[in-house]
mmCIF file of N, CA and C in Angstrom:
data_model
loop_
_atom_site.group_PDB
_atom_site.id
_atom_site.type_symbol
_atom_site.label_atom_id
_atom_site.label_comp_id
_atom_site.label_asym_id
_atom_site.label_seq_id
_atom_site.Cartn_x
_atom_site.Cartn_y
_atom_site.Cartn_z
ATOM 1 N N MET T 228 -6.503 -29.682 -85.473
ATOM 2 C CA MET T 228 -8.096 -30.172 -85.800
ATOM 3 C C MET T 228 -8.419 -30.845 -83.887
ATOM 4 N N ARG T 229 -9.358 -30.869 -83.906
ATOM 5 C CA ARG T 229 -9.708 -31.728 -82.297
ATOM 6 C C ARG T 229 -10.498 -32.916 -82.837
ATOM 7 N N SER T 230 -10.345 -34.300 -82.688
ATOM 8 C CA SER T 230 -11.178 -35.059 -82.651
ATOM 9 C C SER T 230 -12.199 -35.226 -81.252
ATOM 10 N N LYS T 231 -12.848 -35.260 -82.460
ATOM 11 C CA LYS T 231 -14.475 -35.459 -81.449
ATOM 12 C C LYS T 231 -14.496 -36.371 -80.873
ATOM 13 N N LYS T 232 -14.350 -37.192 -78.923
ATOM 14 C CA LYS T 232 -14.435 -38.111 -78.608
ATOM 15 C C LYS T 232 -16.275 -37.692 -77.484
ATOM 16 N N LYS T 233 -16.837 -39.657 -77.881
ATOM 17 C CA LYS T 233 -17.850 -39.676 -77.186
ATOM 18 C C LYS T 233 -17.251 -40.178 -75.787
ATOM 19 N N VAL T 234 -17.745 -39.229 -74.694
ATOM 20 C CA VAL T 234 -17.506 -39.799 -73.202
ATOM 21 C C VAL T 234 -19.134 -40.448 -72.745
ATOM 22 N N LEU T 235 -19.069 -41.917 -72.535
ATOM 23 C CA LEU T 235 -20.371 -42.577 -72.183
ATOM 24 C C LEU T 235 -19.783 -41.982 -70.216
ATOM 25 N N ARG T 236 -21.515 -41.991 -69.517
ATOM 26 C CA ARG T 236 -21.449 -41.315 -68.029
ATOM 27 C C ARG T 236 -22.685 -42.437 -68.242
ATOM 28 N N LYS T 237 -21.915 -42.731 -67.445
ATOM 29 C CA LYS T 237 -22.376 -44.158 -66.708
ATOM 30 C C LYS T 237 -24.376 -43.963 -65.571
ATOM 31 N N SER T 238 -24.103 -42.091 -64.209
ATOM 32 C CA SER T 238 -25.241 -41.591 -64.290
ATOM 33 C C SER T 238 -25.624 -40.561 -64.704
ATOM 34 N N GLY T 239 -26.243 -39.995 -63.515
ATOM 35 C CA GLY T 239 -26.359 -38.616 -64.136
ATOM 36 C C GLY T 239 -28.170 -38.427 -64.400
ATOM 37 N N TRP T 240 -28.575 -37.478 -64.626
ATOM 38 C CA TRP T 240 -29.666 -36.776 -65.165
ATOM 39 C C TRP T 240 -29.720 -37.120 -67.406
ATOM 40 N N ASN T 241 -30.354 -37.106 -67.338
ATOM 41 C CA ASN T 241 -30.854 -36.774 -68.973
ATOM 42 C C ASN T 241 -31.888 -35.877 -69.579
ATOM 43 N N TRP T 242 -31.616 -35.053 -70.199
ATOM 44 C CA TRP T 242 -32.200 -34.062 -70.372
ATOM 45 C C TRP T 242 -33.288 -34.834 -71.881
ATOM 46 N N ASN T 243 -31.983 -35.100 -72.543
ATOM 47 C CA ASN T 243 -32.678 -35.997 -74.141
ATOM 48 C C ASN T 243 -33.754 -36.936 -73.801
ATOM 49 N N ALA T 244 -32.931 -38.053 -72.933
ATOM 50 C CA ALA T 244 -34.036 -39.495 -72.817
ATOM 51 C C ALA T 244 -35.065 -38.533 -72.582
ATOM 52 N N PHE T 245 -34.956 -37.444 -70.859
ATOM 53 C CA PHE T 245 -36.543 -37.450 -70.369
ATOM 54 C C PHE T 245 -37.492 -36.618 -71.369
ATOM 55 N N PHE T 246 -37.211 -35.925 -72.461
ATOM 56 C CA PHE T 246 -37.882 -35.268 -73.399
ATOM 57 C C PHE T 246 -37.857 -36.409 -74.395
ATOM 58 N N LYS T 247 -37.315 -36.772 -75.004
ATOM 59 C CA LYS T 247 -37.849 -38.107 -75.870
ATOM 60 C C LYS T 247 -38.237 -39.024 -75.547
ATOM 61 N N SER T 248 -37.809 -39.965 -74.662
ATOM 62 C CA SER T 248 -38.148 -41.514 -73.469
ATOM 63 C C SER T 248 -37.479 -42.236 -74.435
ATOM 64 N N VAL T 249 -39.171 -42.366 -74.266
ATOM 65 C CA VAL T 249 -39.117 -44.165 -75.339
ATOM 66 C C VAL T 249 -38.464 -43.900 -76.535
ATOM 67 N N PHE T 250 -38.875 -43.400 -77.766
ATOM 68 C CA PHE T 250 -37.786 -42.510 -78.954
ATOM 69 C C PHE T 250 -36.411 -43.183 -79.012
ATOM 70 N N TRP T 251 -36.058 -41.885 -77.421
ATOM 71 C CA TRP T 251 -34.432 -42.428 -77.247
ATOM 72 C C TRP T 251 -34.469 -43.504 -77.119
ATOM 73 N N TYR T 252 -34.870 -44.842 -76.312
ATOM 74 C CA TYR T 252 -33.833 -45.795 -76.432
ATOM 75 C C TYR T 252 -34.699 -46.553 -77.272
ATOM 76 N N TYR T 253 -35.828 -46.561 -78.200
ATOM 77 C CA TYR T 253 -35.242 -46.993 -80.217
ATOM 78 C C TYR T 253 -34.251 -46.447 -80.561
ATOM 79 N N LYS T 254 -34.025 -45.201 -80.494
ATOM 80 C CA LYS T 254 -32.838 -44.776 -81.241
ATOM 81 C C LYS T 254 -31.548 -45.050 -80.741
ATOM 82 N N LYS T 255 -31.285 -45.588 -79.540
ATOM 83 C CA LYS T 255 -29.871 -45.736 -79.291
ATOM 84 C C LYS T 255 -30.042 -47.315 -79.379
ATOM 85 N N GLY T 256 -31.198 -47.726 -79.725
ATOM 86 C CA GLY T 256 -31.077 -49.534 -80.074
ATOM 87 C C GLY T 256 -31.287 -50.465 -79.245
ATOM 88 N N MET T 257 -32.111 -49.405 -77.587
ATOM 89 C CA MET T 257 -32.829 -50.607 -77.206
ATOM 90 C C MET T 257 -33.485 -50.985 -76.879
ATOM 91 N N THR T 258 -34.572 -52.102 -78.076
ATOM 92 C CA THR T 258 -35.894 -51.681 -78.692
ATOM 93 C C THR T 258 -36.314 -52.194 -77.219
ATOM 94 N N GLY T 259 -36.067 -53.831 -76.635
ATOM 95 C CA GLY T 259 -36.385 -54.301 -75.616
ATOM 96 C C GLY T 259 -37.023 -53.425 -74.260
ATOM 97 N N LYS T 260 -36.052 -52.478 -74.122
ATOM 98 C CA LYS T 260 -36.768 -51.674 -72.865
ATOM 99 C C LYS T 260 -38.098 -50.555 -73.895
ATOM 100 N N ALA T 261 -37.813 -49.626 -74.986
ATOM 101 C CA ALA T 261 -38.231 -49.138 -75.418
ATOM 102 C C ALA T 261 -40.537 -49.682 -75.644
ATOM 103 N N VAL T 262 -39.736 -50.803 -76.209
ATOM 104 C CA VAL T 262 -41.199 -51.607 -76.103
ATOM 105 C C VAL T 262 -41.526 -51.872 -74.838
ATOM 106 N N PHE T 263 -40.848 -52.446 -74.102
ATOM 107 C CA PHE T 263 -42.136 -52.571 -72.907
ATOM 108 C C PHE T 263 -42.587 -50.845 -72.325
ATOM 109 N N MET T 264 -41.399 -49.719 -72.283
ATOM 110 C CA MET T 264 -41.957 -49.010 -72.140
ATOM 111 C C MET T 264 -43.608 -48.459 -73.573
ATOM 112 N N THR T 265 -43.983 -48.970 -74.174
ATOM 113 C CA THR T 265 -44.367 -48.318 -75.241
ATOM 114 C C THR T 265 -45.370 -48.799 -74.572
ATOM 115 N N LEU T 266 -45.355 -50.573 -74.171
ATOM 116 C CA LEU T 266 -46.544 -51.236 -73.887
ATOM 117 C C LEU T 266 -47.549 -50.981 -72.310
ATOM 118 N N ILE T 267 -46.215 -50.193 -71.258
ATOM 119 C CA ILE T 267 -46.958 -49.300 -70.053
ATOM 120 C C ILE T 267 -48.015 -47.939 -69.904
ATOM 121 N N ILE T 268 -46.961 -47.535 -71.753
ATOM 122 C CA ILE T 268 -47.641 -46.199 -71.366
ATOM 123 C C ILE T 268 -49.371 -46.717 -72.173
ATOM 124 N N ILE T 269 -49.283 -46.849 -73.635
ATOM 125 C CA ILE T 269 -50.152 -47.955 -73.846
ATOM 126 C C ILE T 269 -51.333 -48.287 -72.781
ATOM 127 N N ALA T 270 -50.838 -49.366 -72.353
ATOM 128 C CA ALA T 270 -51.787 -50.069 -70.822
ATOM 129 C C ALA T 270 -52.692 -48.924 -70.225
ATOM 130 N N THR T 271 -51.762 -47.705 -69.758
ATOM 131 C CA THR T 271 -52.482 -47.266 -68.807
ATOM 132 C C THR T 271 -53.098 -45.874 -69.627
ATOM 133 N N PHE T 272 -53.195 -45.558 -70.926
ATOM 134 C CA PHE T 272 -53.950 -44.895 -71.450
ATOM 135 C C PHE T 272 -52.920 -43.711 -71.531
ATOM 136 N N PHE T 273 -51.668 -43.762 -71.745
ATOM 137 C CA PHE T 273 -51.101 -42.670 -71.607
ATOM 138 C C PHE T 273 -50.714 -41.685 -70.515
ATOM 139 N N VAL T 274 -51.863 -42.633 -69.443
ATOM 140 C CA VAL T 274 -50.851 -41.847 -67.801
ATOM 141 C C VAL T 274 -49.862 -42.633 -67.044
ATOM 142 N N GLY T 275 -49.592 -43.576 -68.404
ATOM 143 C CA GLY T 275 -48.098 -43.837 -67.899
ATOM 144 C C GLY T 275 -46.844 -43.228 -68.029
ATOM 145 N N LEU T 276 -47.205 -42.677 -69.152
ATOM 146 C CA LEU T 276 -46.137 -41.336 -69.811
ATOM 147 C C LEU T 276 -45.269 -40.456 -68.758
ATOM 148 N N ILE T 277 -45.861 -39.700 -67.957
ATOM 149 C CA ILE T 277 -45.591 -39.388 -67.248
ATOM 150 C C ILE T 277 -44.136 -40.220 -66.322
ATOM 151 N N PRO T 278 -44.453 -41.252 -65.444
ATOM 152 C CA PRO T 278 -43.243 -42.251 -64.765
ATOM 153 C C PRO T 278 -42.080 -42.785 -65.647
ATOM 154 N N VAL T 279 -42.904 -42.566 -67.073
ATOM 155 C CA VAL T 279 -41.448 -43.664 -67.527
ATOM 156 C C VAL T 279 -40.928 -42.135 -68.441
ATOM 157 N N MET T 280 -40.916 -41.342 -68.782
ATOM 158 C CA MET T 280 -40.261 -39.820 -68.419
ATOM 159 C C MET T 280 -39.474 -39.628 -67.720
ATOM 160 N N ILE T 281 -39.993 -39.783 -66.668
ATOM 161 C CA ILE T 281 -39.400 -39.446 -65.657
ATOM 162 C C ILE T 281 -37.824 -40.706 -64.994
ATOM 163 N N TYR T 282 -38.053 -41.974 -65.936
ATOM 164 C CA TYR T 282 -37.724 -43.144 -65.700
ATOM 165 C C TYR T 282 -36.686 -42.478 -66.692
ATOM 166 N N CYS T 283 -36.794 -42.378 -68.077
ATOM 167 C CA CYS T 283 -35.783 -42.368 -68.744
ATOM 168 C C CYS T 283 -34.561 -42.237 -68.740
ATOM 169 N N GLY T 284 -35.654 -40.411 -67.912
ATOM 170 C CA GLY T 284 -34.024 -39.394 -67.693
ATOM 171 C C GLY T 284 -33.082 -39.768 -66.062
ATOM 172 N N ALA T 285 -34.045 -40.625 -65.512
ATOM 173 C CA ALA T 285 -32.919 -40.814 -64.417
ATOM 174 C C ALA T 285 -32.489 -42.082 -64.616
ATOM 175 N N ASN T 286 -33.147 -43.199 -65.801
ATOM 176 C CA ASN T 286 -31.642 -44.332 -66.002
ATOM 177 C C ASN T 286 -30.979 -43.643 -67.567
ATOM 178 N N GLY T 287 -30.944 -43.276 -68.158
ATOM 179 C CA GLY T 287 -31.259 -43.107 -69.510
ATOM 180 C C GLY T 287 -29.942 -43.837 -69.423
ATOM 181 N N ASN T 288 -28.449 -43.507 -68.806
ATOM 182 C CA ASN T 288 -27.835 -43.242 -68.793
ATOM 183 C C ASN T 288 -27.037 -44.485 -68.341
ATOM 184 N N LYS T 289 -27.149 -44.786 -67.503
ATOM 185 C CA LYS T 289 -27.100 -44.907 -67.046
ATOM 186 C C LYS T 289 -27.054 -47.186 -68.248
ATOM 187 N N ASP T 290 -28.478 -47.540 -68.543
ATOM 188 C CA ASP T 290 -29.311 -48.702 -69.071
ATOM 189 C C ASP T 290 -28.687 -47.981 -70.620
ATOM 190 N N PHE T 291 -27.940 -47.207 -71.514
ATOM 191 C CA PHE T 291 -27.547 -47.536 -72.019
ATOM 192 C C PHE T 291 -25.808 -47.012 -72.113
ATOM 193 N N TYR T 292 -25.312 -47.101 -71.191
ATOM 194 C CA TYR T 292 -23.939 -47.836 -70.215
ATOM 195 C C TYR T 292 -23.402 -49.285 -69.955
ATOM 196 N N ASN T 293 -24.820 -49.846 -69.695
ATOM 197 C CA ASN T 293 -24.367 -51.369 -69.517
ATOM 198 C C ASN T 293 -24.635 -51.477 -71.025
ATOM 199 N N PHE T 294 -25.437 -50.897 -72.093
ATOM 200 C CA PHE T 294 -26.068 -51.969 -73.242
ATOM 201 C C PHE T 294 -24.801 -51.534 -74.369
ATOM 202 N N VAL T 295 -23.517 -50.504 -73.374
ATOM 203 C CA VAL T 295 -22.791 -50.702 -74.657
ATOM 204 C C VAL T 295 -21.414 -51.436 -74.432
ATOM 205 N N MET T 296 -21.246 -51.429 -73.008
ATOM 206 C CA MET T 296 -20.156 -52.506 -72.442
ATOM 207 C C MET T 296 -20.916 -54.057 -72.863
ATOM 208 N N LYS T 297 -22.102 -54.111 -72.219
ATOM 209 C CA LYS T 297 -23.047 -55.754 -72.304
ATOM 210 C C LYS T 297 -22.243 -56.189 -74.140
ATOM 211 N N ASN T 298 -23.021 -55.449 -75.128
ATOM 212 C CA ASN T 298 -22.766 -55.208 -76.106
ATOM 213 C C ASN T 298 -21.248 -55.437 -77.008
ATOM 214 N N GLN T 299 -20.379 -55.241 -76.344
ATOM 215 C CA GLN T 299 -19.224 -53.782 -77.043
ATOM 216 C C GLN T 299 -19.697 -53.697 -78.124
ATOM 217 N N ILE T 300 -19.976 -52.419 -77.847
ATOM 218 C CA ILE T 300 -20.653 -52.518 -79.181
ATOM 219 C C ILE T 300 -19.669 -50.097 -78.845
ATOM 220 N N ILE T 301 -18.574 -50.514 -80.492
ATOM 221 C CA ILE T 301 -17.829 -48.428 -80.616
ATOM 222 C C ILE T 301 -19.295 -47.850 -81.173
ATOM 223 N N ILE T 302 -19.164 -46.646 -79.876
ATOM 224 C CA ILE T 302 -19.595 -45.889 -80.365
ATOM 225 C C ILE T 302 -18.763 -44.359 -81.179
#
């Protein structure tokens, strides 16, 4: 049986982060950015949801990679 090893990607589009947006950041433990994006969405009366979703899809992999490297988390 082969072991499943998770690979961190530094860049690229992340569809999971795009569709789940803020919730994906909460799930991955990046609560600071998640709270900030939640406040943006609420302050703009949900008009800011689309830009936040695009940001999450485009930068989700990079943000998670930096979070793991900074905190030395084993995934």
